[in-house]
mmCIF file of C-alpha atoms in Angstrom:
data_model
loop_
_atom_site.group_PDB
_atom_site.id
_atom_site.type_symbol
_atom_site.label_atom_id
_atom_site.label_comp_id
_atom_site.label_asym_id
_atom_site.label_seq_id
_atom_site.Cartn_x
_atom_site.Cartn_y
_atom_site.Cartn_z
ATOM 1 C CA MET A 1 161.565 -64.772 -15.648
ATOM 2 C CA ARG A 2 163.665 -61.647 -15.557
ATOM 3 C CA LEU A 3 164.731 -59.930 -12.336
ATOM 4 C CA THR A 4 164.512 -56.186 -11.926
ATOM 5 C CA LYS A 5 167.698 -54.138 -11.729
ATOM 6 C CA ALA A 6 166.971 -53.442 -8.053
ATOM 7 C CA THR A 7 166.909 -57.170 -7.255
ATOM 8 C CA ASP A 8 170.124 -57.718 -9.191
ATOM 9 C CA LEU A 9 171.829 -54.850 -7.343
ATOM 10 C CA ALA A 10 170.571 -56.087 -3.981
ATOM 11 C CA LEU A 11 171.996 -59.545 -4.551
ATOM 12 C CA ARG A 12 175.324 -58.205 -5.796
ATOM 13 C CA ALA A 13 175.574 -55.767 -2.865
ATOM 14 C CA VAL A 14 174.912 -58.391 -0.195
ATOM 15 C CA MET A 15 177.390 -60.746 -1.871
ATOM 16 C CA ARG A 16 180.001 -57.978 -1.870
ATOM 17 C CA LEU A 17 179.349 -57.245 1.806
ATOM 18 C CA ALA A 18 179.459 -60.955 2.668
ATOM 19 C CA VAL A 19 183.054 -61.275 1.474
ATOM 20 C CA SER A 20 184.137 -58.098 3.280
ATOM 21 C CA GLY A 21 183.845 -59.642 6.742
ATOM 22 C CA ALA A 22 183.919 -57.003 9.471
ATOM 23 C CA GLU A 23 185.339 -54.374 7.100
ATOM 24 C CA LEU A 24 182.832 -51.641 6.381
ATOM 25 C CA GLY A 25 182.236 -50.608 2.802
ATOM 26 C CA THR A 26 180.328 -47.570 1.662
ATOM 27 C CA ALA A 27 177.502 -47.522 -0.840
ATOM 28 C CA ARG A 28 179.603 -45.241 -3.022
ATOM 29 C CA GLN A 29 182.542 -47.687 -3.005
ATOM 30 C CA ILE A 30 180.315 -50.641 -3.829
ATOM 31 C CA ALA A 31 178.588 -48.708 -6.611
ATOM 32 C CA GLU A 32 181.985 -47.898 -8.139
ATOM 33 C CA GLU A 33 183.182 -51.489 -7.827
ATOM 34 C CA MET A 34 179.994 -52.827 -9.387
ATOM 35 C CA ARG A 35 179.948 -50.039 -11.983
ATOM 36 C CA VAL A 36 176.395 -48.954 -11.195
ATOM 37 C CA PRO A 37 174.933 -45.523 -10.385
ATOM 38 C CA TYR A 38 175.318 -44.608 -6.720
ATOM 39 C CA THR A 39 171.729 -43.314 -6.532
ATOM 40 C CA HIS A 40 170.351 -46.707 -7.621
ATOM 41 C CA LEU A 41 172.473 -48.578 -5.117
ATOM 42 C CA ALA A 42 171.548 -46.153 -2.322
ATOM 43 C CA LYS A 43 167.842 -46.956 -2.819
ATOM 44 C CA VAL A 44 168.576 -50.671 -2.752
ATOM 45 C CA VAL A 45 170.675 -50.318 0.418
ATOM 46 C CA ALA A 46 167.807 -48.460 2.108
ATOM 47 C CA GLN A 47 165.475 -51.365 1.350
ATOM 48 C CA LEU A 48 168.069 -53.914 2.526
ATOM 49 C CA GLN A 49 168.408 -51.946 5.758
ATOM 50 C CA HIS A 50 164.626 -51.932 6.191
ATOM 51 C CA LEU A 51 164.631 -55.733 5.753
ATOM 52 C CA GLY A 52 167.320 -56.092 8.457
ATOM 53 C CA VAL A 53 169.894 -57.471 6.019
ATOM 54 C CA VAL A 54 172.295 -54.519 6.088
ATOM 55 C CA GLU A 55 173.321 -52.200 8.897
ATOM 56 C CA THR A 56 174.437 -48.671 8.086
ATOM 57 C CA ARG A 57 176.579 -46.345 10.160
ATOM 58 C CA ARG A 58 177.002 -42.661 9.462
ATOM 59 C CA GLY A 59 180.001 -40.444 9.918
ATOM 60 C CA ARG A 60 183.721 -41.051 10.080
ATOM 61 C CA GLY A 61 184.388 -44.770 10.150
ATOM 62 C CA GLY A 62 180.855 -45.457 9.009
ATOM 63 C CA GLY A 63 179.616 -47.554 6.169
ATOM 64 C CA LEU A 64 177.679 -50.708 5.446
ATOM 65 C CA THR A 65 177.920 -54.141 6.982
ATOM 66 C CA LEU A 66 175.946 -57.322 6.530
ATOM 67 C CA THR A 67 173.960 -58.310 9.620
ATOM 68 C CA PRO A 68 174.079 -61.889 10.934
ATOM 69 C CA TYR A 69 170.569 -62.298 9.518
ATOM 70 C CA GLY A 70 171.814 -60.950 6.183
ATOM 71 C CA ARG A 71 174.411 -63.705 5.970
ATOM 72 C CA THR A 72 171.840 -66.465 6.514
ATOM 73 C CA VAL A 73 168.780 -65.005 4.791
ATOM 74 C CA SER A 74 167.252 -67.100 2.025
ATOM 75 C CA VAL A 75 168.011 -65.828 -1.467
ATOM 76 C CA GLY A 76 164.435 -66.769 -2.390
ATOM 77 C CA HIS A 77 163.140 -64.515 0.388
ATOM 78 C CA LEU A 78 165.274 -61.592 -0.785
ATOM 79 C CA VAL A 79 164.154 -62.009 -4.386
ATOM 80 C CA ARG A 80 160.484 -62.185 -3.316
ATOM 81 C CA GLU A 81 160.901 -59.000 -1.251
ATOM 82 C CA PHE A 82 162.471 -57.064 -4.116
ATOM 83 C CA GLU A 83 160.295 -58.446 -6.898
ATOM 84 C CA GLY A 84 157.040 -58.127 -4.970
ATOM 85 C CA ALA A 85 154.014 -60.386 -5.086
ATOM 86 C CA GLY A 86 152.947 -59.326 -8.558
ATOM 87 C CA GLU A 87 151.823 -61.616 -11.297
ATOM 88 C CA VAL A 88 154.102 -62.655 -14.152
ATOM 89 C CA VAL A 89 151.517 -61.304 -16.601
ATOM 90 C CA GLU A 90 149.086 -58.426 -16.174
ATOM 91 C CA CYS A 91 145.556 -59.755 -16.588
ATOM 92 C CA GLU A 92 143.651 -56.943 -14.863
ATOM 93 C CA GLY A 93 145.389 -53.864 -16.324
ATOM 94 C CA ASP A 94 143.861 -50.854 -18.106
ATOM 95 C CA VAL A 95 142.500 -53.202 -20.741
ATOM 96 C CA PRO A 96 141.678 -56.446 -18.902
ATOM 97 C CA CYS A 97 142.398 -59.688 -20.732
ATOM 98 C CA PRO A 98 139.179 -61.196 -22.085
ATOM 99 C CA LEU A 99 140.406 -64.655 -21.041
ATOM 100 C CA ARG A 100 140.986 -63.765 -17.375
ATOM 101 C CA GLN A 101 137.918 -65.650 -16.099
ATOM 102 C CA ALA A 102 138.797 -68.934 -17.840
ATOM 103 C CA CYS A 103 142.539 -68.757 -18.361
ATOM 104 C CA ARG A 104 144.756 -71.704 -17.494
ATOM 105 C CA LEU A 105 147.922 -69.827 -18.471
ATOM 106 C CA ARG A 106 147.713 -67.453 -15.508
ATOM 107 C CA MET A 107 147.749 -70.321 -12.983
ATOM 108 C CA ALA A 108 150.557 -72.122 -14.843
ATOM 109 C CA LEU A 109 152.685 -68.963 -14.816
ATOM 110 C CA ARG A 110 151.971 -68.401 -11.113
ATOM 111 C CA GLN A 111 153.107 -71.970 -10.364
ATOM 112 C CA ALA A 112 156.242 -71.522 -12.477
ATOM 113 C CA GLN A 113 157.034 -68.286 -10.650
ATOM 114 C CA GLU A 114 156.680 -69.993 -7.270
ATOM 115 C CA ALA A 115 158.872 -72.899 -8.455
ATOM 116 C CA PHE A 116 161.522 -70.328 -9.424
ATOM 117 C CA TYR A 117 161.430 -68.769 -5.949
ATOM 118 C CA ALA A 118 161.337 -72.186 -4.263
ATOM 119 C CA SER A 119 164.525 -73.192 -6.088
ATOM 120 C CA LEU A 120 166.254 -70.164 -4.512
ATOM 121 C CA ASP A 121 164.872 -70.759 -0.992
ATOM 122 C CA PRO A 122 167.587 -73.225 0.163
ATOM 123 C CA LEU A 123 170.388 -70.833 -0.878
ATOM 124 C CA THR A 124 171.729 -68.266 1.561
ATOM 125 C CA VAL A 125 173.908 -65.248 0.913
ATOM 126 C CA ALA A 126 176.789 -67.179 2.515
ATOM 127 C CA ASN A 127 176.281 -69.949 -0.077
ATOM 128 C CA LEU A 128 176.485 -67.421 -2.899
ATOM 129 C CA VAL A 129 179.961 -66.259 -1.954
ATOM 130 C CA GLU A 130 181.585 -69.666 -1.686
ATOM 131 C CA SER A 131 184.405 -70.341 -4.126
ATOM 132 C CA PRO A 132 184.764 -69.457 -6.968
ATOM 133 C CA THR A 133 182.572 -66.362 -6.465
ATOM 134 C CA GLY A 134 184.083 -65.103 -3.193
ATOM 135 C CA PRO A 135 187.641 -64.719 -4.493
ATOM 136 C CA VAL A 136 186.389 -62.852 -7.575
ATOM 137 C CA LEU A 137 184.390 -60.486 -5.362
ATOM 138 C CA LEU A 138 187.427 -59.922 -3.142
ATOM 139 C CA GLY A 139 189.347 -58.944 -6.268
ATOM 140 C CA LEU A 140 186.822 -56.166 -6.861
ATOM 141 C CA VAL A 141 187.196 -54.667 -3.385
ATOM 142 C CA GLY A 142 188.878 -51.307 -3.617
ATOM 143 C CA ARG A 143 188.748 -51.229 -7.405
ATOM 144 C CA GLY A 144 186.691 -48.494 -8.935
ATOM 145 C CA PRO A 145 185.939 -47.970 -12.606
ATOM 146 C CA GLY A 146 189.021 -47.849 -14.751
ATOM 147 C CA LEU A 147 191.274 -49.387 -12.117
ATOM 148 C CA SER A 148 192.968 -52.644 -12.917
ATOM 149 C CA GLY A 149 193.455 -55.542 -10.525
#
């Protein structure tokens, strides 16, 4: 299974915010640190805010912060929210698969997908930033592209 870029960015952003503590970061800063386009990260942040994982503040002294829920949310839940409930394979597309009525593969793939999500369910964002990941993320804070640490 391959995660979308939005899911990858969401996970990296919440991990980055988790190691920041009470310090506010901006979407632009995080995009620079993660070396991703700001516009992509801004869309992801909007969805994280909608899910109650991230709080945003505008204006001077504003920025992003992880909510208490965001620190304890299940990684499996976040991945499900960003990936959606879609099937691993498209059986009902423009040209429906002729096997769709009697296919055992579709059910096997659905079970494998759920097993993937279930393996992520016990993990929280706080778990993801335990050592050795947290210190590496802290090393990125304040570093934009081309800056050395």
